[in-house]
């Protein structure tokens, strides 16, 4: 997923270092945040359908729990590696803090091409992973969720396995579950809906009329396809192009997203959608458009292609799609980047709502979930955008990191993790709600 040359974990550490300095915080804050608190590597034996036992490698990284239990998804992908999992867990700490959600950051992954497994093998792998990491999981300790390659069915198996381990139902130990087993209304759409809420706020502050605005979406999975559908159906945007790992569908007159979804469900690809053209990834990213939504994987917008991007707003549905060099180029071009730790935080926010509902055993309707999500996303956008406007020396990503690190460090000071150093509230630049 991550190329050899670009190491996401090194990138996120550099960004944290810069933010700690800009916030005039003690270097100890960086020292703590630059490594996860706990990283677990497990070997998972799985009986394959032909009877052979295969061993899969899995990870769980628990980055920081100053603000609450660790929280973060589980990725099934052949390119999963330890540095990627560590980077993703660090982003989760930052994301929860930007959204003011009372969680720390965690992330897990298994090196596997899940598309090559049968349903039975997938279930045994999912259950085996949970058995292997069960001692460090729990509703008050570490709460996983779906990510690339995992879904509600996988979450159900995992919840069930952990419930067997504990000898009682443990709905609150994992989120992203189907509604019938303790999931939340609105969770499937939450990441995309949250992304759309931030796009609406960005459109307001930049004076962009969303009705008729043109949109390009890279990655037509859970996040990308639903974001495209919401922008088309609720905001009247014209979706020019979408892509997945097999190709793309481009139509300058706009795509009917519901029809593309139906086509992809039937054929397994967006490529070949009637009336559309298959263009290259580079062509897609450099299309003339108002809004670009990278919603695939890391390191897609780099110094090689950033100069060609013509969008006015980039909303990062994916985690880590833009490299630091690309960020600098985009800033020079005055493109407003809504960073991942803000733009795709709707998923963890509704995961938090799901966990709250599990704790109470009382469930909200979809409207209530969406309204609460909107309030959280708008508040987070305004916090980050406000700081970005106030400080001339940071982009939106820098501002989001500053808001997050201020919150985490405040908690660390208060908990005494920073020794005898005292939190100097009067001097703090970022005022936290
Ligand atoms: P997914 O597996 O449902 O979708 C990923 C999509 O990207 C697939 O359509 C895949 O074909 C496509 N893709 C892969 N490589 C590509 C390439 N080179 N070019 C174009 N398309 C490519 O995963 P998802 O859950 O939608 O996650 C996508 C991104 O969003 C990831 O970075 C993930 O970490 C992030 N994210 C997801 C959630 C969530 O709730 N699912 C929450 C926050 C962030």
JSON list of C-alpha atoms in Angstrom, two decimals, residues 93-102 198 340-350 352-353 372-381 383-384 400 403-404 407:
[
{"chain": "A", "resi": 93, "resn": "UNK", "atom": "CA", "xyz": [-5.10, 9.62, 18.17]},
{"chain": "A", "resi": 94, "resn": "UNK", "atom": "CA", "xyz": [-5.02, 12.92, 16.27]},
{"chain": "A", "resi": 95, "resn": "UNK", "atom": "CA", "xyz": [-8.40, 12.38, 14.61]},
{"chain": "A", "resi": 96, "resn": "UNK", "atom": "CA", "xyz": [-10.23, 11.63, 17.85]},
{"chain": "A", "resi": 97, "resn": "UNK", "atom": "CA", "xyz": [-8.63, 14.70, 19.43]},
{"chain": "A", "resi": 98, "resn": "UNK", "atom": "CA", "xyz": [-9.58, 16.98, 16.49]},
{"chain": "A", "resi": 99, "resn": "UNK", "atom": "CA", "xyz": [-13.19, 15.81, 16.84]},
{"chain": "A", "resi": 100, "resn": "UNK", "atom": "CA", "xyz": [-13.08, 16.06, 20.65]},
{"chain": "A", "resi": 101, "resn": "UNK", "atom": "CA", "xyz": [-14.14, 12.43, 20.90]},
{"chain": "A", "resi": 102, "resn": "UNK", "atom": "CA", "xyz": [-12.96, 10.84, 24.19]},
{"chain": "A", "resi": 198, "resn": "UNK", "atom": "CA", "xyz": [-16.74, 19.43, 5.92]},
{"chain": "A", "resi": 340, "resn": "UNK", "atom": "CA", "xyz": [-7.79, 13.29, 6.69]},
{"chain": "A", "resi": 341, "resn": "UNK", "atom": "CA", "xyz": [-7.81, 13.79, 10.47]},
{"chain": "A", "resi": 342, "resn": "UNK", "atom": "CA", "xyz": [-10.76, 16.14, 9.93]},
{"chain": "A", "resi": 343, "resn": "UNK", "atom": "CA", "xyz": [-12.41, 15.17, 6.64]},
{"chain": "A", "resi": 344, "resn": "UNK", "atom": "CA", "xyz": [-12.76, 11.42, 7.28]},
{"chain": "A", "resi": 345, "resn": "UNK", "atom": "CA", "xyz": [-13.41, 11.64, 11.03]},
{"chain": "A", "resi": 346, "resn": "UNK", "atom": "CA", "xyz": [-17.16, 11.08, 10.62]},
{"chain": "A", "resi": 347, "resn": "UNK", "atom": "CA", "xyz": [-16.58, 7.32, 10.85]},
{"chain": "A", "resi": 348, "resn": "UNK", "atom": "CA", "xyz": [-14.95, 7.37, 14.25]},
{"chain": "A", "resi": 349, "resn": "UNK", "atom": "CA", "xyz": [-17.45, 9.96, 15.45]},
{"chain": "A", "resi": 350, "resn": "UNK", "atom": "CA", "xyz": [-20.43, 7.70, 14.72]},
{"chain": "A", "resi": 352, "resn": "UNK", "atom": "CA", "xyz": [-18.26, 6.77, 19.29]},
{"chain": "A", "resi": 353, "resn": "UNK", "atom": "CA", "xyz": [-22.05, 7.23, 19.12]},
{"chain": "A", "resi": 372, "resn": "UNK", "atom": "CA", "xyz": [-25.21, 14.91, 16.19]},
{"chain": "A", "resi": 373, "resn": "UNK", "atom": "CA", "xyz": [-22.58, 14.06, 13.57]},
{"chain": "A", "resi": 374, "resn": "UNK", "atom": "CA", "xyz": [-23.17, 17.36, 11.78]},
{"chain": "A", "resi": 375, "resn": "UNK", "atom": "CA", "xyz": [-22.73, 19.33, 15.02]},
{"chain": "A", "resi": 376, "resn": "UNK", "atom": "CA", "xyz": [-19.43, 17.57, 15.75]},
{"chain": "A", "resi": 377, "resn": "UNK", "atom": "CA", "xyz": [-18.05, 17.96, 12.23]},
{"chain": "A", "resi": 378, "resn": "UNK", "atom": "CA", "xyz": [-19.01, 21.64, 11.93]},
{"chain": "A", "resi": 379, "resn": "UNK", "atom": "CA", "xyz": [-17.51, 22.43, 15.33]},
{"chain": "A", "resi": 380, "resn": "UNK", "atom": "CA", "xyz": [-14.27, 20.63, 14.42]},
{"chain": "A", "resi": 381, "resn": "UNK", "atom": "CA", "xyz": [-14.11, 22.36, 11.02]},
{"chain": "A", "resi": 383, "resn": "UNK", "atom": "CA", "xyz": [-11.87, 25.08, 15.24]},
{"chain": "A", "resi": 384, "resn": "UNK", "atom": "CA", "xyz": [-9.35, 24.03, 12.61]},
{"chain": "A", "resi": 400, "resn": "UNK", "atom": "CA", "xyz": [-5.68, 20.29, 12.66]},
{"chain": "A", "resi": 403, "resn": "UNK", "atom": "CA", "xyz": [-5.70, 21.45, 17.72]},
{"chain": "A", "resi": 404, "resn": "UNK", "atom": "CA", "xyz": [-5.23, 17.70, 18.29]},
{"chain": "A", "resi": 407, "resn": "UNK", "atom": "CA", "xyz": [-5.81, 18.49, 23.51]}
]
